Coordinates of N, CA and C in Angstrom, one line a residue:
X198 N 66.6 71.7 -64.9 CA 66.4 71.2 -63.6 C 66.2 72.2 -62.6
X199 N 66.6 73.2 -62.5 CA 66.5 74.4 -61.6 C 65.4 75.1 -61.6
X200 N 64.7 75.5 -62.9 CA 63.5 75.3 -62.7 C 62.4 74.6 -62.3
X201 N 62.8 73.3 -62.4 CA 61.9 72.9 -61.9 C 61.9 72.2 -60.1
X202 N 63.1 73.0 -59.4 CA 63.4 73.1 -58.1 C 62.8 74.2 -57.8
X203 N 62.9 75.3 -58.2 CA 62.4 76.6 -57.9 C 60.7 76.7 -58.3
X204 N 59.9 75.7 -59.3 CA 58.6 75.4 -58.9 C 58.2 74.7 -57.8
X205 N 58.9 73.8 -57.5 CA 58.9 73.1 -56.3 C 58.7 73.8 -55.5
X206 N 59.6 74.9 -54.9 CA 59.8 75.3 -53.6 C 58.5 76.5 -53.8
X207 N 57.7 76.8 -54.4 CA 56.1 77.9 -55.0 C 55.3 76.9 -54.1
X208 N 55.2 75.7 -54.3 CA 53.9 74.8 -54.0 C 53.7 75.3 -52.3
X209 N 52.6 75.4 -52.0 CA 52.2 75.4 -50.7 C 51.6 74.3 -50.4
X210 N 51.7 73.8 -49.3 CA 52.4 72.5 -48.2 C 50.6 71.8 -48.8
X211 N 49.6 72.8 -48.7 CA 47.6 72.5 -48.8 C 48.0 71.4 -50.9
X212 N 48.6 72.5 -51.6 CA 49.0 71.9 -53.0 C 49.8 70.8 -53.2
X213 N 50.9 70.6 -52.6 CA 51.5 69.6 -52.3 C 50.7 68.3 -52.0
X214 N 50.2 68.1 -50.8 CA 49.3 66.8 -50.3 C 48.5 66.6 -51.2
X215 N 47.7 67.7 -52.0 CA 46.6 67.3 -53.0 C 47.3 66.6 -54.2
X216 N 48.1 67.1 -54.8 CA 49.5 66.8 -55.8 C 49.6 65.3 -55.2
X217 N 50.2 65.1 -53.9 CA 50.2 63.1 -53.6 C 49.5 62.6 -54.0
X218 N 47.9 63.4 -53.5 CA 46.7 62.1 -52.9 C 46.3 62.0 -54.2
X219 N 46.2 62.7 -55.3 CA 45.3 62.7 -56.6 C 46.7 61.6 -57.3
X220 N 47.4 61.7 -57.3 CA 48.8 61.1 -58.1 C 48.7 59.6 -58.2
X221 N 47.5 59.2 -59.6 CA 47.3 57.5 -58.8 C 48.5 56.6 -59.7
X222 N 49.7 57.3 -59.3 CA 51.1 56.6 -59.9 C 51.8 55.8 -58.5
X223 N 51.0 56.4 -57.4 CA 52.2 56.2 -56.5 C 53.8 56.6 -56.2
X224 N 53.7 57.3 -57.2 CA 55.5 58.4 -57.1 C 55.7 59.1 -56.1
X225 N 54.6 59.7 -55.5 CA 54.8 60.5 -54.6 C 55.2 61.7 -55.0
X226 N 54.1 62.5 -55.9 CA 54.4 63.1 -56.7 C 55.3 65.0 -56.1
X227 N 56.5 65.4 -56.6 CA 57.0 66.6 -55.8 C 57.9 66.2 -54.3
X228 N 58.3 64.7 -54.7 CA 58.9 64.5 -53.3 C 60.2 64.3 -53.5
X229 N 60.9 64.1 -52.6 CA 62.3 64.2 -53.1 C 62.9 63.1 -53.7
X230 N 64.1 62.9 -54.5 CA 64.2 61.7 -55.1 C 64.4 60.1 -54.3
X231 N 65.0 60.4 -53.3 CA 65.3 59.2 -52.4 C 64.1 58.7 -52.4
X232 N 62.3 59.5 -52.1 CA 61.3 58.7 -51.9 C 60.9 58.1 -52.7
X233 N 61.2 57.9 -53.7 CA 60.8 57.2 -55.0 C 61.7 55.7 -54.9
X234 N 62.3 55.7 -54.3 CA 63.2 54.7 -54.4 C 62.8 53.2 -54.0
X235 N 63.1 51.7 -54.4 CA 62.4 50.8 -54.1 C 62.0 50.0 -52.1
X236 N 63.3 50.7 -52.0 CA 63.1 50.5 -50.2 C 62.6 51.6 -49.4
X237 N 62.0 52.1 -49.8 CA 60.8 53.6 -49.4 C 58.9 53.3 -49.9
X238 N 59.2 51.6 -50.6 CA 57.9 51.4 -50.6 C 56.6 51.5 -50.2
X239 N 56.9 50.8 -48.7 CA 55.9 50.8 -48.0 C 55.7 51.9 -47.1
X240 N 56.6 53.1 -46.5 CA 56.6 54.5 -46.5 C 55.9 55.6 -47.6
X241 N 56.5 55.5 -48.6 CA 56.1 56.2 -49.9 C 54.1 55.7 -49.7
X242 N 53.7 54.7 -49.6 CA 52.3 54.6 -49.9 C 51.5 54.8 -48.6
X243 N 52.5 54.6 -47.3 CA 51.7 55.1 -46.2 C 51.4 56.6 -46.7
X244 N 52.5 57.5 -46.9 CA 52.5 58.7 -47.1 C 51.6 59.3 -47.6
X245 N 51.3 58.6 -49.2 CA 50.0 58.6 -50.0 C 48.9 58.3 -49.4
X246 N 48.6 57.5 -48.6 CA 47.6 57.0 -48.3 C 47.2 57.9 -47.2
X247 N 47.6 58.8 -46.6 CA 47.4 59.4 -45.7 C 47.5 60.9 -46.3
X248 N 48.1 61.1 -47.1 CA 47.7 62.6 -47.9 C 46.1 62.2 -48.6
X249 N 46.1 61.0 -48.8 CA 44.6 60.7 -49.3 C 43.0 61.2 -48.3
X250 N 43.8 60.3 -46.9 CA 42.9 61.1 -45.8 C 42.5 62.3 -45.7
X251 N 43.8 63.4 -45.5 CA 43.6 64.3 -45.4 C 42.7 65.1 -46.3
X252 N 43.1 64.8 -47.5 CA 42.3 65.4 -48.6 C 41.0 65.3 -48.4
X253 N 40.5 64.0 -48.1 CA 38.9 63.6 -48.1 C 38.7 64.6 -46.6
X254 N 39.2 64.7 -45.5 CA 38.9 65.5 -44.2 C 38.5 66.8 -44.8
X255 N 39.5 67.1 -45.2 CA 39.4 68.6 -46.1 C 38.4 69.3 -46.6
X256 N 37.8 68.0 -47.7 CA 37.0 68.5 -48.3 C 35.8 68.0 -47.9
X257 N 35.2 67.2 -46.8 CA 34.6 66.4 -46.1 C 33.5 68.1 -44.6
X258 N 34.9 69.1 -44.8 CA 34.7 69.7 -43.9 C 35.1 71.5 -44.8
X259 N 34.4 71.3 -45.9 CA 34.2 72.4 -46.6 C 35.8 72.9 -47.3
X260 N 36.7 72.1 -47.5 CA 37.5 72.4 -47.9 C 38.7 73.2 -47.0
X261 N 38.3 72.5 -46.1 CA 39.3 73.0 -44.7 C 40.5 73.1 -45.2
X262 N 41.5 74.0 -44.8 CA 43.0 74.6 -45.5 C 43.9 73.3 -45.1
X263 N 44.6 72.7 -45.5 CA 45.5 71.5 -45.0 C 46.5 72.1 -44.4
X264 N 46.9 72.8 -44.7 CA 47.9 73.7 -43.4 C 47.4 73.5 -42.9
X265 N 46.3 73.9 -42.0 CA 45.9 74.1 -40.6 C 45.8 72.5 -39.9
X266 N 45.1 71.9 -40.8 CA 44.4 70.5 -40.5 C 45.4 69.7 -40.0
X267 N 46.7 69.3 -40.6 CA 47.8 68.6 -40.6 C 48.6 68.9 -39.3
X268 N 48.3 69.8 -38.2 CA 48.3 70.5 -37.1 C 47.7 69.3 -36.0
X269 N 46.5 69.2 -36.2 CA 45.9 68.9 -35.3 C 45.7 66.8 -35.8
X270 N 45.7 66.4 -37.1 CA 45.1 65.3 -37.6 C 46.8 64.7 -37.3
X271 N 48.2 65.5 -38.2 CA 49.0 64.9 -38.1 C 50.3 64.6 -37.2
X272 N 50.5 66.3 -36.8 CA 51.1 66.2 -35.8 C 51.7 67.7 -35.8
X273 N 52.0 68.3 -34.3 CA 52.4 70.1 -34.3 C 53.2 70.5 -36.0
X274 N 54.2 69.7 -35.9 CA 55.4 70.1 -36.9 C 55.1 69.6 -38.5
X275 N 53.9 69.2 -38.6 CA 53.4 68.5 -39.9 C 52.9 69.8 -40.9
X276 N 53.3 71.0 -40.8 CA 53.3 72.2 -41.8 C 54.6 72.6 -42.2
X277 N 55.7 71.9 -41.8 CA 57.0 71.9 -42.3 C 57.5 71.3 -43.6
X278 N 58.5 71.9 -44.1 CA 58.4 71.0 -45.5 C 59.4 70.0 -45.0
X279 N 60.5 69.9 -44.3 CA 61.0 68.6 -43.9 C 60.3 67.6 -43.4
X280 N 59.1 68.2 -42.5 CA 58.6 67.2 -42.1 C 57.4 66.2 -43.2
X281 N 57.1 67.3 -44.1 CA 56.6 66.6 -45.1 C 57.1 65.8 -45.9
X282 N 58.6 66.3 -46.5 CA 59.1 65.4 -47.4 C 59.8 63.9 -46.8
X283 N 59.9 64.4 -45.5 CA 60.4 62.8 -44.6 C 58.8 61.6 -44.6
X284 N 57.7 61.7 -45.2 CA 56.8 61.4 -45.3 C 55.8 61.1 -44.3
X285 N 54.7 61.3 -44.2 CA 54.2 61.2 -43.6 C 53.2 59.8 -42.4
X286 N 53.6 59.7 -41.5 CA 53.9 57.8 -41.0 C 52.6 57.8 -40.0
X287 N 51.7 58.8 -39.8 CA 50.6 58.7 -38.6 C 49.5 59.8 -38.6
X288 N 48.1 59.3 -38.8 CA 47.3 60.2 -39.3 C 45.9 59.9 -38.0
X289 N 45.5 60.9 -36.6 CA 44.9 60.7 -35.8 C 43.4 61.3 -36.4
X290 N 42.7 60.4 -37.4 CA 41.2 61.5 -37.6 C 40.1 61.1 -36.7
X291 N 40.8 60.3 -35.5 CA 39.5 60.6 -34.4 C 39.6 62.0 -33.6
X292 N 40.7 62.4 -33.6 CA 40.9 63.5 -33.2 C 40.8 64.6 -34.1
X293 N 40.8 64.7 -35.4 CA 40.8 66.1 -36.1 C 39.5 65.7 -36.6
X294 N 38.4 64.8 -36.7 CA 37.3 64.6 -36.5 C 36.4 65.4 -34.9
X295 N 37.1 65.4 -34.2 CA 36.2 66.1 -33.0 C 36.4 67.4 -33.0
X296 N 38.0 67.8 -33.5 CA 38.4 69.3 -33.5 C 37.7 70.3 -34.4
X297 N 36.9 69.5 -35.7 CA 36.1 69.9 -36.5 C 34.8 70.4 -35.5
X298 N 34.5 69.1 -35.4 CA 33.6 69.3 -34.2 C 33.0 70.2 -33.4
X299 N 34.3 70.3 -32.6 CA 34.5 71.9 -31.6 C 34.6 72.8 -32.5
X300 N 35.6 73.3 -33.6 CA 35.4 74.1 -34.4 C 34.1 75.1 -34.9
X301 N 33.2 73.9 -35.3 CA 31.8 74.3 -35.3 C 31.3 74.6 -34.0
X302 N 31.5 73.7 -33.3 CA 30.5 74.3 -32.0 C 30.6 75.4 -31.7
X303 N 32.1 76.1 -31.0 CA 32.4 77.5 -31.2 C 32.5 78.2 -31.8
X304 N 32.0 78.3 -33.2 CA 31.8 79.1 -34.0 C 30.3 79.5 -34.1
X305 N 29.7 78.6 -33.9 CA 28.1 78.5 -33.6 C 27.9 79.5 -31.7
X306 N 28.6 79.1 -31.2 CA 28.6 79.9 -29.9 C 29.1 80.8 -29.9
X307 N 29.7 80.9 -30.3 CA 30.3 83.1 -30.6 C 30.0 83.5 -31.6
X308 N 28.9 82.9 -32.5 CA 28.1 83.4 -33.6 C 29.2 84.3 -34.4
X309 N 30.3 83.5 -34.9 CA 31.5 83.9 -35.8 C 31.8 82.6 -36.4
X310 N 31.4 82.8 -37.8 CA 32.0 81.9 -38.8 C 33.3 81.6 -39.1
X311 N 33.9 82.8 -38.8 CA 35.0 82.7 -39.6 C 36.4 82.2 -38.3
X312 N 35.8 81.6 -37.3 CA 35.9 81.2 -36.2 C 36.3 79.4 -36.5
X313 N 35.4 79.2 -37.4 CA 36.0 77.4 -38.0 C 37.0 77.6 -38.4
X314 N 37.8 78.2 -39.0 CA 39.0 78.3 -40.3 C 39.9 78.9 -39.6
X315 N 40.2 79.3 -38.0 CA 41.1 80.4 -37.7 C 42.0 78.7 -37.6
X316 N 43.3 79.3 -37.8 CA 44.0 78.5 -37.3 C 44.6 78.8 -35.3
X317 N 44.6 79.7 -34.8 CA 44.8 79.8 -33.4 C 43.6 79.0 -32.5
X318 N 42.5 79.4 -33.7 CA 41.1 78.6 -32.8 C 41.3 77.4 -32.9
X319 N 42.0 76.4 -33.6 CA 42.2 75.0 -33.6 C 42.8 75.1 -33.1
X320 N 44.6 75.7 -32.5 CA 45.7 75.6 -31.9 C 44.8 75.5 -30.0
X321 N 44.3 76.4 -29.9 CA 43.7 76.4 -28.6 C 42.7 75.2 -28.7
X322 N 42.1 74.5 -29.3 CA 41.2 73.5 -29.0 C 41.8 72.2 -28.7
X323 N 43.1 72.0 -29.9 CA 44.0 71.2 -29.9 C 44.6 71.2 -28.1
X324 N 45.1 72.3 -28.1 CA 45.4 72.2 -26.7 C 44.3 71.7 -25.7
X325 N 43.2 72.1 -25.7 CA 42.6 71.7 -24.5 C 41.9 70.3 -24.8
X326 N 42.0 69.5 -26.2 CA 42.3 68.2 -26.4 C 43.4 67.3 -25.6
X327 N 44.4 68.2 -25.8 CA 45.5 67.2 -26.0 C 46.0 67.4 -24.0
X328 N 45.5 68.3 -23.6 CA 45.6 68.6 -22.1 C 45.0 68.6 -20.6
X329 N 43.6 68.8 -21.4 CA 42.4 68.6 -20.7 C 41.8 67.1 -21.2
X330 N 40.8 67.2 -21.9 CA 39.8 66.1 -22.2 C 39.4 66.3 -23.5
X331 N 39.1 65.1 -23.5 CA 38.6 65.0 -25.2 C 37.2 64.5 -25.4
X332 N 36.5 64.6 -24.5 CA 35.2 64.6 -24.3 C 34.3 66.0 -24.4
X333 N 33.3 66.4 -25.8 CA 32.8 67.1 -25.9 C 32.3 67.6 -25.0
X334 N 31.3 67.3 -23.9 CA 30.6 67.5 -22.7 C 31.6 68.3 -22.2
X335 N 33.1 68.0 -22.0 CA 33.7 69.1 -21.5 C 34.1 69.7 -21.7
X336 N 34.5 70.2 -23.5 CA 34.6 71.2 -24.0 C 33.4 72.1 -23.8
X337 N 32.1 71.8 -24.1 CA 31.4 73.0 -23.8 C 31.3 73.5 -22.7
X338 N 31.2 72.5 -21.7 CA 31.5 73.7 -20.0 C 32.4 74.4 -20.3
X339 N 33.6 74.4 -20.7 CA 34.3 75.5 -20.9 C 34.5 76.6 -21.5
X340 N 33.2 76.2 -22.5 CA 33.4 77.0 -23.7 C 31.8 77.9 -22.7
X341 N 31.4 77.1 -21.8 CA 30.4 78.5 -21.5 C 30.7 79.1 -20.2
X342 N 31.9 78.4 -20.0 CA 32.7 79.7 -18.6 C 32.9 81.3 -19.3
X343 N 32.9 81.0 -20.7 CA 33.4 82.6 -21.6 C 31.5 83.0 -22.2
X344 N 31.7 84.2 -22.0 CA 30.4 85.0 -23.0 C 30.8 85.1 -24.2
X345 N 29.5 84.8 -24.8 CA 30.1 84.5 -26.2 C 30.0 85.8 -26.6
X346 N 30.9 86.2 -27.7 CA 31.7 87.4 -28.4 C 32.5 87.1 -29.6
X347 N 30.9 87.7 -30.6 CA 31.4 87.2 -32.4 C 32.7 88.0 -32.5
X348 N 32.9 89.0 -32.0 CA 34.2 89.9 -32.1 C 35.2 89.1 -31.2
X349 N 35.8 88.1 -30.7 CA 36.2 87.6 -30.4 C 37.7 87.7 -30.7
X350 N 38.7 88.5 -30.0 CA 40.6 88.4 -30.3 C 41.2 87.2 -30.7
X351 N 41.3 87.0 -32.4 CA 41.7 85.7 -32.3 C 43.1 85.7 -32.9
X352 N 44.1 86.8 -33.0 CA 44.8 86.7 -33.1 C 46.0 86.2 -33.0
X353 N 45.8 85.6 -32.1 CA 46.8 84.0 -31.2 C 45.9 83.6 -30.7
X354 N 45.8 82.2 -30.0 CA 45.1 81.1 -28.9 C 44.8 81.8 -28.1
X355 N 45.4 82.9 -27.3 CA 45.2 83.4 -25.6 C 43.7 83.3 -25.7
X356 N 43.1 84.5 -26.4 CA 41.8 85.0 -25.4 C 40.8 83.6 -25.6
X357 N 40.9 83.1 -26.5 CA 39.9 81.5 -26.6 C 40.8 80.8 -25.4
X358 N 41.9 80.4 -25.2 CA 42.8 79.3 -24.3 C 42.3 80.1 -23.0
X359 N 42.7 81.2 -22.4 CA 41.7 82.4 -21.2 C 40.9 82.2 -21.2
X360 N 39.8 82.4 -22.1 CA 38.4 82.5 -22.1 C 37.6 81.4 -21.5
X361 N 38.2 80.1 -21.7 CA 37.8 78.8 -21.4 C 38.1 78.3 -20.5
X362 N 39.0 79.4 -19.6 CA 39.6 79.0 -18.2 C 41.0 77.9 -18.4
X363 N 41.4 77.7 -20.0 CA 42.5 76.2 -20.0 C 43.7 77.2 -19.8
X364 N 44.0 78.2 -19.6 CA 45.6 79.4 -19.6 C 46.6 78.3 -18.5
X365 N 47.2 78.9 -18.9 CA 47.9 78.6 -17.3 C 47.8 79.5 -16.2
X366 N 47.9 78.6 -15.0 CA 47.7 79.3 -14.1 C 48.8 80.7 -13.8
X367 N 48.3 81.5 -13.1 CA 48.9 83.2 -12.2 C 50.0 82.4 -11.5
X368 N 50.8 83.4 -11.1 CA 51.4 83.1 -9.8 C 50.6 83.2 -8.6
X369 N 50.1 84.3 -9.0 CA 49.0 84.6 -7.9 C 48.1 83.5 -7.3
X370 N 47.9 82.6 -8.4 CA 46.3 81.6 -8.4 C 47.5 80.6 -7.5
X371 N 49.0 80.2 -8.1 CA 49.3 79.0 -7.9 C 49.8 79.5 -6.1
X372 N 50.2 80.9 -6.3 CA 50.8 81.0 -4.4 C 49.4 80.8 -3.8
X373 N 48.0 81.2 -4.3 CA 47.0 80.8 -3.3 C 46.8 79.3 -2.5
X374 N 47.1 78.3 -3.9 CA 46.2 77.2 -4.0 C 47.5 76.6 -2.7
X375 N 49.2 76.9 -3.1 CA 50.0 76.3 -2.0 C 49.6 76.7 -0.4
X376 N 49.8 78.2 -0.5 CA 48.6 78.2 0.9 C 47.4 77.7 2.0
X377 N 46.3 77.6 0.5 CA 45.6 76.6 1.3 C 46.1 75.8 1.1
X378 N 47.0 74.7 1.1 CA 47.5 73.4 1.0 C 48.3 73.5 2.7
X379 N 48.9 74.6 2.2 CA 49.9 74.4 4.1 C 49.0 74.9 5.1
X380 N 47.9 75.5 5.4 CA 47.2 75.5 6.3 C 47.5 74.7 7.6
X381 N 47.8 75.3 8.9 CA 48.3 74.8 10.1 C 47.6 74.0 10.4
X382 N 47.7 72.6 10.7 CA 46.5 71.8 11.7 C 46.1 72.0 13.0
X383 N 44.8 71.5 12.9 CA 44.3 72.3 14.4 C 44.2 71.4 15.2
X384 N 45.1 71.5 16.7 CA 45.5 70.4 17.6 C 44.4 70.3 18.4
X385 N 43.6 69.3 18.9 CA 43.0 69.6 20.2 C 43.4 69.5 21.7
X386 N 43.8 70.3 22.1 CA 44.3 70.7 23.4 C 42.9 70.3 24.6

């Protein structure tokens, strides 16, 4: 049995979901024993049924890494293994359908391929989804406030989340904007 806890814990999170969605037992295959159980039914097959999505997104979109994807389709904390083994209960692919979307767009606009697969470049698009608008049209105004640059810092979200104008604001920008806000009114005498 310890072996086969310590294979368990090898799988990565991308192996795991494929291990569900292919599993046409409905066990839930690699999950913990409680899910197997008869009042975990209708959980257990959402779970499946939604590792099944993912898989098709996946592979729908060149074999997209499920780590990354489960980010934006399922939810921030859905690359966790608790949050995986508690199964999975809500799958948004109108949204990791458009994030694909943008993924390509901006990779096509900073003429960097390898720009669809970064996971920070989804984390920033996700954001300006989930904060801004979710209307293409707007994503690209933003995306052409920045010059495109295939060398592009993608080492974290910043310079794409900057680049696009979505950062947060300076102190500087925010003491400006209160300023003009308090502006004295002008009496007429």
């Amino acid at each position: 049995m310890a072996k086969t806890e310590t294979k368990k814990e090898k799988f990565s999170l991308d192996t795991r979901v494929r291990l569900v969605a292919e599993n046409n037992g409905g066990k839930g295959v690699n999950m913990p024993k409680w899910f197997t159980l008869p009042q975990y039914k209708e959980l257990r097959q959402l779970h499946i049924d939604i590792c099944k999505q993912l898989v098709e997104l996946s592979v729908a979109n060149g074999n997209y890494p499920i780590t990354y994807l489960v980010y934006f389709a399922v939810g921030k904390n859905a690359h966790r293994k608790e949050v995986f083994e508690d199964g999975y209960t809500k799958i948004d692919e109108k949204k990791a359908n458009k994030i694909f979307s943008w993924l390509k767009i901006a990779a096509k606009y900073h003429k960097n391929d390898k720009l669809f697969r970064n996971p920070n470049a989804a984390h920033a698009l996700c954001r300006f989804y989930d904060k801004f608008s979710t209307k293409t049209k707007d994503f690209k105004a933003a995306l052409e406030r920045m010059e495109s640059n295939p060398k592009i810092n993608l080492k974290n979200a910043k310079a794409l989340v900057e680049g696009m104008g979505i950062g947060k604001q300076t102190e500087e920008t925010e003491l400006e904007a209160a300023e003009g806000a308090m502006e004295p009114a002008v009496v007429n005498a």
